Tab-separated table of C-alpha atoms in Angstrom:
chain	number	residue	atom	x	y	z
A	598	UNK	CA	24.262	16.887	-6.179
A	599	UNK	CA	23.051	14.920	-3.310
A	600	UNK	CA	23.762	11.242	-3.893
A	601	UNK	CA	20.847	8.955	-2.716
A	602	UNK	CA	21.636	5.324	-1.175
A	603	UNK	CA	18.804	3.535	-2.674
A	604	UNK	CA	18.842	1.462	-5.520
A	605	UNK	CA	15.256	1.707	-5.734
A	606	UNK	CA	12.151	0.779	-7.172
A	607	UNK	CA	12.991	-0.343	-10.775
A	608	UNK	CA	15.901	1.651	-10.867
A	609	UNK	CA	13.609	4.146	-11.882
A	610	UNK	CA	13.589	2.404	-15.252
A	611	UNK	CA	13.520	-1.272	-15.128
A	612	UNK	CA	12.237	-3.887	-18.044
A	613	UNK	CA	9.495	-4.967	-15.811
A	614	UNK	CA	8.530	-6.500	-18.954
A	615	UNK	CA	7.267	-9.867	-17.241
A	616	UNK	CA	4.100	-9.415	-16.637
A	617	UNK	CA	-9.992	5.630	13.222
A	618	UNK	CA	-6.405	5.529	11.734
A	619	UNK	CA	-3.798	6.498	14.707
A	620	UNK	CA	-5.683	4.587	17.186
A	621	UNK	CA	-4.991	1.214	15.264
A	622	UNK	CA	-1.002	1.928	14.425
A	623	UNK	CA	0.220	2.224	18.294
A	624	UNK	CA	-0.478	-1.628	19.124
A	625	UNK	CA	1.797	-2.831	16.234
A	626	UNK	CA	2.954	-6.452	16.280
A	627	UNK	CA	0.189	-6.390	19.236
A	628	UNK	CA	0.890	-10.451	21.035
A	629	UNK	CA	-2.169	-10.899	22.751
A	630	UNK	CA	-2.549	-14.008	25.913
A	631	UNK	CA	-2.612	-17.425	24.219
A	632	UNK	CA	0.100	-16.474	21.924
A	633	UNK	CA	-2.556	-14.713	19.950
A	634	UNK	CA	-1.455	-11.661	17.505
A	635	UNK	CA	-2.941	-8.973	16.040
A	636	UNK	CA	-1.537	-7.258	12.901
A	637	UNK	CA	-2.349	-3.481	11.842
A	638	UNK	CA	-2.756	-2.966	8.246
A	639	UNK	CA	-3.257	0.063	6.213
A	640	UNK	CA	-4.494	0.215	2.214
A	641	UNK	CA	-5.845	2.509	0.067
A	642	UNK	CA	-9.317	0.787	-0.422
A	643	UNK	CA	-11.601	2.763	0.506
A	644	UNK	CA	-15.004	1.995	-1.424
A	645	UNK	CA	-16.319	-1.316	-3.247
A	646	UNK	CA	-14.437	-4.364	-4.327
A	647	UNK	CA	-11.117	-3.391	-3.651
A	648	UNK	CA	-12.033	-2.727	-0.099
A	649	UNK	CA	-14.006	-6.226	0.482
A	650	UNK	CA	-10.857	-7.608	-1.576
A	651	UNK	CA	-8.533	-7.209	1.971
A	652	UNK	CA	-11.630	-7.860	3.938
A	653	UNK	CA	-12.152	-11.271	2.777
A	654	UNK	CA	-8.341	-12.180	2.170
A	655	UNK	CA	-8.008	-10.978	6.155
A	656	UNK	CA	-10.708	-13.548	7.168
A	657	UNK	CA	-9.816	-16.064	4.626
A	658	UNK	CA	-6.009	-15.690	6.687
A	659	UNK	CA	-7.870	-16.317	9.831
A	660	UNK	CA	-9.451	-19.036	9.003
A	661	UNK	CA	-6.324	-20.203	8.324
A	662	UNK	CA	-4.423	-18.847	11.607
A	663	UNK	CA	-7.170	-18.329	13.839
A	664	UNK	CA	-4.664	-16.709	16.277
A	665	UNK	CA	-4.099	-13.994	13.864
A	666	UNK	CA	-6.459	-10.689	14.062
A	667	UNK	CA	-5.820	-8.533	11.281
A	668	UNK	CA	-7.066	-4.997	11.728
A	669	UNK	CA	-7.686	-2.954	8.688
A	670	UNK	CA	-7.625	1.014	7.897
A	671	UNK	CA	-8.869	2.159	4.612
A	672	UNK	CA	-7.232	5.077	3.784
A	673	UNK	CA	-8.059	7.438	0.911
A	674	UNK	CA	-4.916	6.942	-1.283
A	675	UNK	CA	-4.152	10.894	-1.754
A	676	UNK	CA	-3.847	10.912	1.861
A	677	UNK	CA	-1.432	7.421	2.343
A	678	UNK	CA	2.205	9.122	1.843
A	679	UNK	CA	1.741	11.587	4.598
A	680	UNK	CA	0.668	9.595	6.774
A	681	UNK	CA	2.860	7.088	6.347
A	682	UNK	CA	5.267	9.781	6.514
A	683	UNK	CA	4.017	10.620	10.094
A	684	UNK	CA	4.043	6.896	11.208
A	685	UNK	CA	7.996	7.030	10.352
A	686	UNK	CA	8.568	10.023	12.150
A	687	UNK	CA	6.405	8.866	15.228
A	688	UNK	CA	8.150	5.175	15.092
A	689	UNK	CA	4.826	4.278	15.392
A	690	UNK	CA	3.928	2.371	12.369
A	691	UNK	CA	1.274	-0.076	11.285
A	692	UNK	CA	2.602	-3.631	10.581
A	693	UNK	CA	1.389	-4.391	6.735
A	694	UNK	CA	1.610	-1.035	4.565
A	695	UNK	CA	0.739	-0.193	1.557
A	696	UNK	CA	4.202	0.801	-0.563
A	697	UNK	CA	4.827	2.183	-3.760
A	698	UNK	CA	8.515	1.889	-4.054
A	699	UNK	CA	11.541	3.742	-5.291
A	700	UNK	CA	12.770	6.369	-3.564
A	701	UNK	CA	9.750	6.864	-1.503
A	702	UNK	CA	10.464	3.308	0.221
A	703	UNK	CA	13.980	3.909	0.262
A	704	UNK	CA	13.312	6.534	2.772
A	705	UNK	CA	11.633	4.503	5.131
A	706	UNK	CA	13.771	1.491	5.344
A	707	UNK	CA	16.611	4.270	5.729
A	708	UNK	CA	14.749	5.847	8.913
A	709	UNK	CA	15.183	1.492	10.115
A	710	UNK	CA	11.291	0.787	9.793
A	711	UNK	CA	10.748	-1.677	7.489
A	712	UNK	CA	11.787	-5.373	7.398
A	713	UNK	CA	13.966	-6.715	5.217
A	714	UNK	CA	11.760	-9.629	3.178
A	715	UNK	CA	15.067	-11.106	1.351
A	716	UNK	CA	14.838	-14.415	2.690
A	717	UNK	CA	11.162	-14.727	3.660
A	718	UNK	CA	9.141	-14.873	0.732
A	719	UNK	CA	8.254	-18.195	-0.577
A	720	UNK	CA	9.708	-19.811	-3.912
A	721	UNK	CA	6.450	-20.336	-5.602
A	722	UNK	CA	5.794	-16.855	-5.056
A	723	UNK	CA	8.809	-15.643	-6.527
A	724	UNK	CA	8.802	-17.735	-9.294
A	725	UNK	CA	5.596	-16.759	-10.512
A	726	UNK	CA	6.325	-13.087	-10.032
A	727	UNK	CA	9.317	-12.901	-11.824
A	728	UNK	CA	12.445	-11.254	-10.895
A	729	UNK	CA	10.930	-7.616	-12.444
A	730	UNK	CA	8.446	-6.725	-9.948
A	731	UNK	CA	10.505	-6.971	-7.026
A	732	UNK	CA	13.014	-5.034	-8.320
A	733	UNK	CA	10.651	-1.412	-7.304
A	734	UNK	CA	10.794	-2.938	-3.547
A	735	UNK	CA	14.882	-3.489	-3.640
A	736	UNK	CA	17.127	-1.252	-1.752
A	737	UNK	CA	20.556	-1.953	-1.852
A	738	UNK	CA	20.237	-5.523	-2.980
A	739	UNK	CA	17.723	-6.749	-0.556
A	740	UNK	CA	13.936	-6.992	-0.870
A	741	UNK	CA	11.573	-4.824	1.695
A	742	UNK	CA	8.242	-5.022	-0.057
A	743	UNK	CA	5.594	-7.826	-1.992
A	744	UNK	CA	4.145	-6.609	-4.967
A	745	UNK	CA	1.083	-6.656	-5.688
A	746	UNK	CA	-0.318	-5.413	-9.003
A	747	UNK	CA	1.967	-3.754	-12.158
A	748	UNK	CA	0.472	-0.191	-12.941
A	749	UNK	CA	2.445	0.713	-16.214
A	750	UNK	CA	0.460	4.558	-17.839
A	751	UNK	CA	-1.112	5.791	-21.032
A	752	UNK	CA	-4.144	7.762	-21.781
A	753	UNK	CA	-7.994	5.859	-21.558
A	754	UNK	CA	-10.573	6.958	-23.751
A	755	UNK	CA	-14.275	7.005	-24.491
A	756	UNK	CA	-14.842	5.178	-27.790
A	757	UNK	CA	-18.213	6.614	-28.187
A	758	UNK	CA	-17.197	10.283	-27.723
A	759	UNK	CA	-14.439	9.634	-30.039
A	760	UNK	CA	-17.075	8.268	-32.436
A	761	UNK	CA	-19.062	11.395	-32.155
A	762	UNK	CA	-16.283	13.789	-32.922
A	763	UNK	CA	-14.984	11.854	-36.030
A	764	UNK	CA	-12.100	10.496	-34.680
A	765	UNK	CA	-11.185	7.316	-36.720
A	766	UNK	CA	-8.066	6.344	-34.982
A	767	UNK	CA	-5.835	6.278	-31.561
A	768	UNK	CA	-3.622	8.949	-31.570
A	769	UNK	CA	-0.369	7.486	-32.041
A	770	UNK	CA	1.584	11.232	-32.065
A	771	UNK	CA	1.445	14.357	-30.254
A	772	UNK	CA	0.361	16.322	-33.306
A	773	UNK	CA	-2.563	13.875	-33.404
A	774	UNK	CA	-3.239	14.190	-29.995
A	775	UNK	CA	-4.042	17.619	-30.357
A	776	UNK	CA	-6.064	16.943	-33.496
A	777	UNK	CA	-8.389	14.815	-31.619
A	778	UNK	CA	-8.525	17.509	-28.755
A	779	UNK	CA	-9.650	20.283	-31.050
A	780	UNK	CA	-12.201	17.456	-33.049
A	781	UNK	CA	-13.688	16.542	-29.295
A	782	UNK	CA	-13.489	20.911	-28.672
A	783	UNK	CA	-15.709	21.283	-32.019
A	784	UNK	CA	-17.991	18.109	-31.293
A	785	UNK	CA	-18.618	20.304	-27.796
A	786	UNK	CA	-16.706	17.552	-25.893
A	787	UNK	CA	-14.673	18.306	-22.982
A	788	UNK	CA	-11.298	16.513	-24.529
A	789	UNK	CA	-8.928	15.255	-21.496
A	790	UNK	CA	-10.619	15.400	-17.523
A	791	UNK	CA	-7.427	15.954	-15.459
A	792	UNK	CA	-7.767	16.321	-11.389
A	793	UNK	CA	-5.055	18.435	-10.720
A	794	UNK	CA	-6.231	18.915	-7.685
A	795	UNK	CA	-3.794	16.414	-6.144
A	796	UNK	CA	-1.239	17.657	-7.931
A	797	UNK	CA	0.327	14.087	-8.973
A	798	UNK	CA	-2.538	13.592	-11.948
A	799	UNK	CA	-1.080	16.963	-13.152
A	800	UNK	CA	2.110	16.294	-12.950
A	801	UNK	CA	1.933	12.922	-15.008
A	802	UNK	CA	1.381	15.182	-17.814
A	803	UNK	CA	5.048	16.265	-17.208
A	804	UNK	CA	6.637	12.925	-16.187
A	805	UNK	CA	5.342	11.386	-19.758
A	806	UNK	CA	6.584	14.561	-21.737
A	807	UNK	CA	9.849	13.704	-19.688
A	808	UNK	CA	10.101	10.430	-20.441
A	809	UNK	CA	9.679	11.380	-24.487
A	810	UNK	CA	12.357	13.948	-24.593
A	811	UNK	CA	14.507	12.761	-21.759
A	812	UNK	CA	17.218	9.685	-22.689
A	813	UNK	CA	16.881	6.619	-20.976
A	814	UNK	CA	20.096	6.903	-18.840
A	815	UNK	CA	19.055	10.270	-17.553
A	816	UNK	CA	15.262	8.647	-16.083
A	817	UNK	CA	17.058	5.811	-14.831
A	818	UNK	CA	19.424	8.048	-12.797
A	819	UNK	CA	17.096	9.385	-11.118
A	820	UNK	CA	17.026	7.084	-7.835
A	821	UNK	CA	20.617	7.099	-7.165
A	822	UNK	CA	22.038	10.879	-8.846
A	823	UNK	CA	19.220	12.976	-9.591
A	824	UNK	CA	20.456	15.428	-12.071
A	825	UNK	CA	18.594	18.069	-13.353
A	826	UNK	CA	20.722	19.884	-15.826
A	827	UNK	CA	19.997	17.896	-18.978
A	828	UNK	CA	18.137	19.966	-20.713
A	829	UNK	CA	15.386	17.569	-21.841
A	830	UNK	CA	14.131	18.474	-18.461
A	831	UNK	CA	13.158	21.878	-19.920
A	832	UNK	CA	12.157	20.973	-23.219
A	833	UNK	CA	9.562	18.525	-21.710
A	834	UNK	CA	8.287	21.341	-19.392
A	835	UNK	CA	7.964	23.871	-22.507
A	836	UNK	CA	6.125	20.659	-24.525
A	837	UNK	CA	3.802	20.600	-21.794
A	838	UNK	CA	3.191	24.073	-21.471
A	839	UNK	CA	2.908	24.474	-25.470
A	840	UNK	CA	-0.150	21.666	-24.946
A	841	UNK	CA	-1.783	23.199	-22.516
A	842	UNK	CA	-2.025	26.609	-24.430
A	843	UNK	CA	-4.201	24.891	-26.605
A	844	UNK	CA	-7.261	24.283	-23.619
A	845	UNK	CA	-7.477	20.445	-23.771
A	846	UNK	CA	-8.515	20.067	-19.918
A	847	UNK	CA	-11.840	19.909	-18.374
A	848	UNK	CA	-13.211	23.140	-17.278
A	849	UNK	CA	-11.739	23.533	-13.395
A	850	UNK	CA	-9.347	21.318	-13.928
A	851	UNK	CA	-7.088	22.791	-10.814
A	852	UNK	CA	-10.022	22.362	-8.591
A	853	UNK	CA	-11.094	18.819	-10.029
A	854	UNK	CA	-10.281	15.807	-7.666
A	855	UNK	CA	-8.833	12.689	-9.568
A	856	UNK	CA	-10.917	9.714	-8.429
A	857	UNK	CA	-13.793	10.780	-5.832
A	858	UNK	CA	-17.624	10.870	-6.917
A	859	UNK	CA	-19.004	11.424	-10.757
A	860	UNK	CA	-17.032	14.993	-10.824
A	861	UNK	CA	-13.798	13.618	-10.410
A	862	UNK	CA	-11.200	13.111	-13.547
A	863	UNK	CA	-12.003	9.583	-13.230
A	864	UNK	CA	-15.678	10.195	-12.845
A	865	UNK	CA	-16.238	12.614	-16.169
A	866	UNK	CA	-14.722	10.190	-17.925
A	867	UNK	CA	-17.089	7.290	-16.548
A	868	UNK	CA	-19.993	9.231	-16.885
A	869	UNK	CA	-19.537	10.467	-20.833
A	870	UNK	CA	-18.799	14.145	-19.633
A	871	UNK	CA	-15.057	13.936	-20.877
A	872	UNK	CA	-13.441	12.208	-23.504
A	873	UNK	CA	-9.815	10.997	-22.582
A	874	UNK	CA	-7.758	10.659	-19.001
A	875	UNK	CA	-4.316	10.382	-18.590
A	876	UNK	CA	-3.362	7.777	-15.698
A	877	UNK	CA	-2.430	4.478	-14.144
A	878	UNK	CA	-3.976	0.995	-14.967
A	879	UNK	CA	-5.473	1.435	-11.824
A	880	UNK	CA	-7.853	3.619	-13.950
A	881	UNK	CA	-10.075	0.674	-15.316
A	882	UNK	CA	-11.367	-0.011	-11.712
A	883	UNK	CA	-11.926	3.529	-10.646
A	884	UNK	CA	-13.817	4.555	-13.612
A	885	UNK	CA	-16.072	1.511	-13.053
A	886	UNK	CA	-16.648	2.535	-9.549
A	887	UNK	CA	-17.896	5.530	-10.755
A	888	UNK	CA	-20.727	4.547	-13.490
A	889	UNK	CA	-24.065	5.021	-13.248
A	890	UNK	CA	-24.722	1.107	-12.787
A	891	UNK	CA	-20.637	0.895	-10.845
A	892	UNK	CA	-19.922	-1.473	-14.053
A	893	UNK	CA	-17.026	-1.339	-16.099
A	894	UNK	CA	-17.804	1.114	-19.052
A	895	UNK	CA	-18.186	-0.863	-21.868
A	896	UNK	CA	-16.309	1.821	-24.727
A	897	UNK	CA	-13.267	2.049	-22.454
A	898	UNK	CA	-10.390	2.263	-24.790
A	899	UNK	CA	-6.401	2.640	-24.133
A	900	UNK	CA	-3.938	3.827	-26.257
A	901	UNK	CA	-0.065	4.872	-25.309
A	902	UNK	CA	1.200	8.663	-24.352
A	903	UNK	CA	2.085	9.433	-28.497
A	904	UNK	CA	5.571	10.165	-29.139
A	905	UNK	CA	7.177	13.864	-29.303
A	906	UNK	CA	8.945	14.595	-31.961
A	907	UNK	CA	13.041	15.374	-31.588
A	908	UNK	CA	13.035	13.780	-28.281
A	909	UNK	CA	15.971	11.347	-26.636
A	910	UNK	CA	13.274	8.995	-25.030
A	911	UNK	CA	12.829	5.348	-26.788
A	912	UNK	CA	10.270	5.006	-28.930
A	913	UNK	CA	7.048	2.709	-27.148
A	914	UNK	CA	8.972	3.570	-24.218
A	915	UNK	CA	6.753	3.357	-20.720
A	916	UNK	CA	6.014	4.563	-17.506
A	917	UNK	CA	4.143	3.495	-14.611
A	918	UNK	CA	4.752	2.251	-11.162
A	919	UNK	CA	4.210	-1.653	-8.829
A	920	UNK	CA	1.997	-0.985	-5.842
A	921	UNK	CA	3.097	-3.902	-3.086
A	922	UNK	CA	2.857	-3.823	0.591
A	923	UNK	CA	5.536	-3.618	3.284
A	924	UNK	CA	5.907	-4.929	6.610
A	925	UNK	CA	7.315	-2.747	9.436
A	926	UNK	CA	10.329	-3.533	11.015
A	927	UNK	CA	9.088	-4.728	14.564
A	928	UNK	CA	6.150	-6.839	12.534
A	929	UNK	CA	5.634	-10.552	13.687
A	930	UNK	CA	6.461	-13.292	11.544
A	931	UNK	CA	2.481	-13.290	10.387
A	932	UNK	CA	3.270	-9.934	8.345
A	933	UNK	CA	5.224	-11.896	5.792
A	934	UNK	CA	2.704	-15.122	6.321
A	935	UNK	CA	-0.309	-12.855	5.322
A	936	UNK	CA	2.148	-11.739	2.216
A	937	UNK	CA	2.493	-15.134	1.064
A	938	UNK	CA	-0.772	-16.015	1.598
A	939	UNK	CA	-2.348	-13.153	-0.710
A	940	UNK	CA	0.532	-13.281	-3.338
A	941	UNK	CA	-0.949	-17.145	-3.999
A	942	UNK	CA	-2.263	-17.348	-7.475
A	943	UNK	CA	-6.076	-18.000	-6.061
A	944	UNK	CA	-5.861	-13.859	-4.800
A	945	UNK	CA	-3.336	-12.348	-6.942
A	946	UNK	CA	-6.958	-13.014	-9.811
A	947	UNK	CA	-9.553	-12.257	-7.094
A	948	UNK	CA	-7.108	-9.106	-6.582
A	949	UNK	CA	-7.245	-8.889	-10.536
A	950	UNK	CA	-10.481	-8.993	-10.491
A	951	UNK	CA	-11.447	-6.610	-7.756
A	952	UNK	CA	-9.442	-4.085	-8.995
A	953	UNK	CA	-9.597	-4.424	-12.539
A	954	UNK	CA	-6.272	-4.376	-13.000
A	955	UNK	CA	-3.186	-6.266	-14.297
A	956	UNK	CA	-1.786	-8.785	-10.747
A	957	UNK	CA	2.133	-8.896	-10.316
A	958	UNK	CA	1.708	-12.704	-10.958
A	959	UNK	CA	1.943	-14.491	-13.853
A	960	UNK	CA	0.111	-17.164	-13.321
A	961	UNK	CA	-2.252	-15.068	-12.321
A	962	UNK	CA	-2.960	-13.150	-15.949
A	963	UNK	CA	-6.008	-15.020	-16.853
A	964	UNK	CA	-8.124	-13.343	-14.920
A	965	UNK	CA	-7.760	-9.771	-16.747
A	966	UNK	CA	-10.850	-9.953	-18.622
A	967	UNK	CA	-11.488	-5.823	-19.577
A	968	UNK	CA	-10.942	-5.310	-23.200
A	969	UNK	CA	-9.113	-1.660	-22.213
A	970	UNK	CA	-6.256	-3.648	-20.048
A	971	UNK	CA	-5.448	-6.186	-22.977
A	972	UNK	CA	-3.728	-3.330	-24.828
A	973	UNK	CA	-1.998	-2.084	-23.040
A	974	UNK	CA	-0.384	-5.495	-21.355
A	975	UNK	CA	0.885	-5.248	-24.686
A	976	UNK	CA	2.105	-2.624	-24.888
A	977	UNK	CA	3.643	-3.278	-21.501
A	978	UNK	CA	5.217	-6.014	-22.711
A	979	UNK	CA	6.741	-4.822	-25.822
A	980	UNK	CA	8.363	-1.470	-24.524
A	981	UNK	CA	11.967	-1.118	-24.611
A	982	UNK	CA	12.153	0.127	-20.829
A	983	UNK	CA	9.324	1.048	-18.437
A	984	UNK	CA	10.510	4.155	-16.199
A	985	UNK	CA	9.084	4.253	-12.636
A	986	UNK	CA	6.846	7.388	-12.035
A	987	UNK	CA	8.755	9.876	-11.379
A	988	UNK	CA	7.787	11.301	-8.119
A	989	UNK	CA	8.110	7.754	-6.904
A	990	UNK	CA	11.622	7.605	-8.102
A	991	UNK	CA	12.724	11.249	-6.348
A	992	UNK	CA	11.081	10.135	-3.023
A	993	UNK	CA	8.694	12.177	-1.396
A	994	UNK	CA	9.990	15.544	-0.700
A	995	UNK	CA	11.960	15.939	-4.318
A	996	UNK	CA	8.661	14.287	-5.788
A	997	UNK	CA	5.793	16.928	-4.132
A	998	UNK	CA	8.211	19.433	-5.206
A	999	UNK	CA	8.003	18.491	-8.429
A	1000	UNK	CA	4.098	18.055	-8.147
A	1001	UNK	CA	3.234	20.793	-7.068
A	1002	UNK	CA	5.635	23.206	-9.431
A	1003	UNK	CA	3.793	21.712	-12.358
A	1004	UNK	CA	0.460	22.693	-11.360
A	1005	UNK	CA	1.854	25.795	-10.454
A	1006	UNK	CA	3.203	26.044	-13.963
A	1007	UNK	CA	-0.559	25.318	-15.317
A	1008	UNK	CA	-2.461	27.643	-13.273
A	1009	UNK	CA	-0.151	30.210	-15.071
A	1010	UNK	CA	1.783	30.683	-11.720
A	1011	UNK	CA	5.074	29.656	-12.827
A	1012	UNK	CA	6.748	28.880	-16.213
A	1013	UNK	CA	9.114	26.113	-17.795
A	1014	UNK	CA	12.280	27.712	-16.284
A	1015	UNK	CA	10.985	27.910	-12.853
A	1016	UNK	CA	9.291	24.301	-12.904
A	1017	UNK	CA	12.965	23.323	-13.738
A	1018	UNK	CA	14.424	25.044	-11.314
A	1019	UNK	CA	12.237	24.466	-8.482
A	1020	UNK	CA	13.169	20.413	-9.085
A	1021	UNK	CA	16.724	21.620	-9.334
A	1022	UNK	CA	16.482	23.335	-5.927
A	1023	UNK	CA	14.428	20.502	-4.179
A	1024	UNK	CA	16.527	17.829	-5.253
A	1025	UNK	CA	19.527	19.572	-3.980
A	1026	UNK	CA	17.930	19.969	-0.454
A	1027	UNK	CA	17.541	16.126	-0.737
């Protein structure tokens, strides 16, 4: 087995319990006459509040440093990974980057394009953050990466639809779960919208069974010896494919994208058109985007992925991920100034706020007002270990590998054994 020199985001299970794109990368660190600069960013902000969110903290910066230009590319987030992966292979990368950690950061700072952060973050900053969240940008002891926002999983719900089918309670086991899916079935209520079409929503089906069957030792391997041969890896795959024989996903769910317009995963479920979605805490924003009136929808609910029975994994244990940003290695010293500047407690809430979501600061935890995010920040807080998603944690070819064999698996292309096996043989390929 391949041995992988990254400590990684996490260590794939941390207790994170404190809570017009190539024509902008090629003039990087860009010094313009006067001692001007101009910094390249990319996010993955593409409609609404997020995206005025790094609008206005770009011109708030400049205001600030009027010699800095920032210039920002929007970039929709299925499509971020590859071409970041591009951008390393070009040497031609964008100076702020959106990063998600693990072994999918490790990468990049191995092919000597990103900057190590270690000593250049400010105090306050790391005080308020806590030691936890920069633990999914370490590699090898040394930081390459601000975080932004803690995205821990678990499924969101429609409180009215489970109204309407007679569901009293959150499911709190799998045998429940599938009670409530055939109560939604009978009610004529599409149970769980999944958008497999990007393979990743799909595949968090798996990484959760994983995480319930697999021990905690063997998930936090995962960064530095991935090892396949447990075989909790299979029984999580033959879970999964037991659930999905009984028909709990939308209709088209392999065509269905995740978070793009009112058909989307994210969309049924904002719209009343499905009852239940499996994803990050990310989700609270994106289904807001996508109501009628582009509110929040008031009978959001959360509760956590139930637990398996006979499984290894800790009970309440979590998974989820930290999105941060990066700067790249031949960044000027305004990369990590624009860092500091947004990781201040004034934008981690506006970033709270404009992505509904939970901010990597702590001081900056007031400002989660939804009712769906309060449960599960504690649940977040109370979970014995919180594993880092898993195709975050493999890096990206081990991790699309893994993607894409479980939607294979659920279009009735492949089977448990072969979903095992095709992680088995990825992982060795490194």
């Amino acid at each position: 087995m391949k041995m992988r020199n990254a400590r990684g985001a996490a260590i794939a299970v941390t207790a994170l319990m404190a809570l017009g794109l190539t024509a902008c990368a090629g003039d990087s660190g860009n010094t313009e006459e006067g001692g001007d600069v101009t910094l390249t960013m990319w996010h993955n902000s593409t409609t609404g509040d997020g995206k005025q969110y790094w609008d206005d903290a770009a011109a708030a910066f400049k205001d600030e440093h009027p010699e800095v230009t920032i210039k920002i590319s929007s970039i929709q987030n299925e499509d971020m990974d590859g071409k970041l992966q591009t951008a390393v292979n070009s040497g031609d990368m964008p100076d702020i980057f959106m990063a998600r950690g693990g072994s999918k950061l490790a990468d990049i700072v191995a092919a000597g394009q990103v900057k190590d952060l270690s000593g250049l973050i400010d105090d306050d900053v790391k005080t308020a953050f806590g030691e936890a969240p920069f633990n999914a940008f370490t590699v090898d002891g040394k930081i390459y990466g601000v975080p932004s926002a803690v995205l821990p999983g678990g499924i969101f719900y429609s409180k009215d639809l489970f109204e309407e089918a007679g569901i009293t309670e959150e499911p709190k086991t799998l045998d429940e779960l599938e009670a409530a899916v055939d109560k939604l079935k009978n009610a004529g209520i599409e149970p769980i919208a999944l958008g497999a079409k990007a393979a990743w929503p799909a595949a968090h089906w798996y990484y959760f069974f994983a995480l319930r069957a697999c021990d905690q030792d063997v998930i936090a391997n995962l960064t530095t010896n991935p090892d396949f041969t447990d075989g909790c890896w299979l029984t999580a795959a033959e879970n999964l494919a037991d659930f999905v024989d009984i028909e709990p996903f939308n209709k088209g769910f392999l065509t269905t994208s995740p978070q793009e317009g009112a058909n989307s995963s994210a969309g049924l479920v904002a719209n009343h058109k499905a009852a239940m979605e499996l994803m990050g805490a990310w989700d609270v924003g994106v289904i807001a985007s996508l109501t009628p009136d582009e509110q929040p929808l008031p009978d959001l609910g959360w509760f956590p992925f139930p637990e398996v029975s006979g499984g290894d994994g800790g009970a309440g244990a979590m998974m989820g991920g930290v999105d941060g940003y990066s700067c790249s290695a031949d960044s000027p010293a305004a990369c990590e100034e624009f860092l500091n500047f947004v990781s201040a407690k004034e934008w981690q809430e506006k970033y709270a706020q404009a992505f509904q979501t939970i901010p990597a600061s702590q001081d900056a935890l007031g400002a989660v007002t939804d009712p769906s995010l309060k449960p599960l920040m504690e649940a977040y807080s109370s979970a014995p270990y919180v594993a880092l998603w898993l195709d975050t944690a493999l890096g990206q070819n081990v991790g699309n590998a893994l993607n894409i064999g479980v939607v294979d698996m659920l279009a009735g292309q492949g089977s448990p054994d072969k979903l095992v096996a095709t992680i088995e043989d990825a992982s060795a390929k490194g």
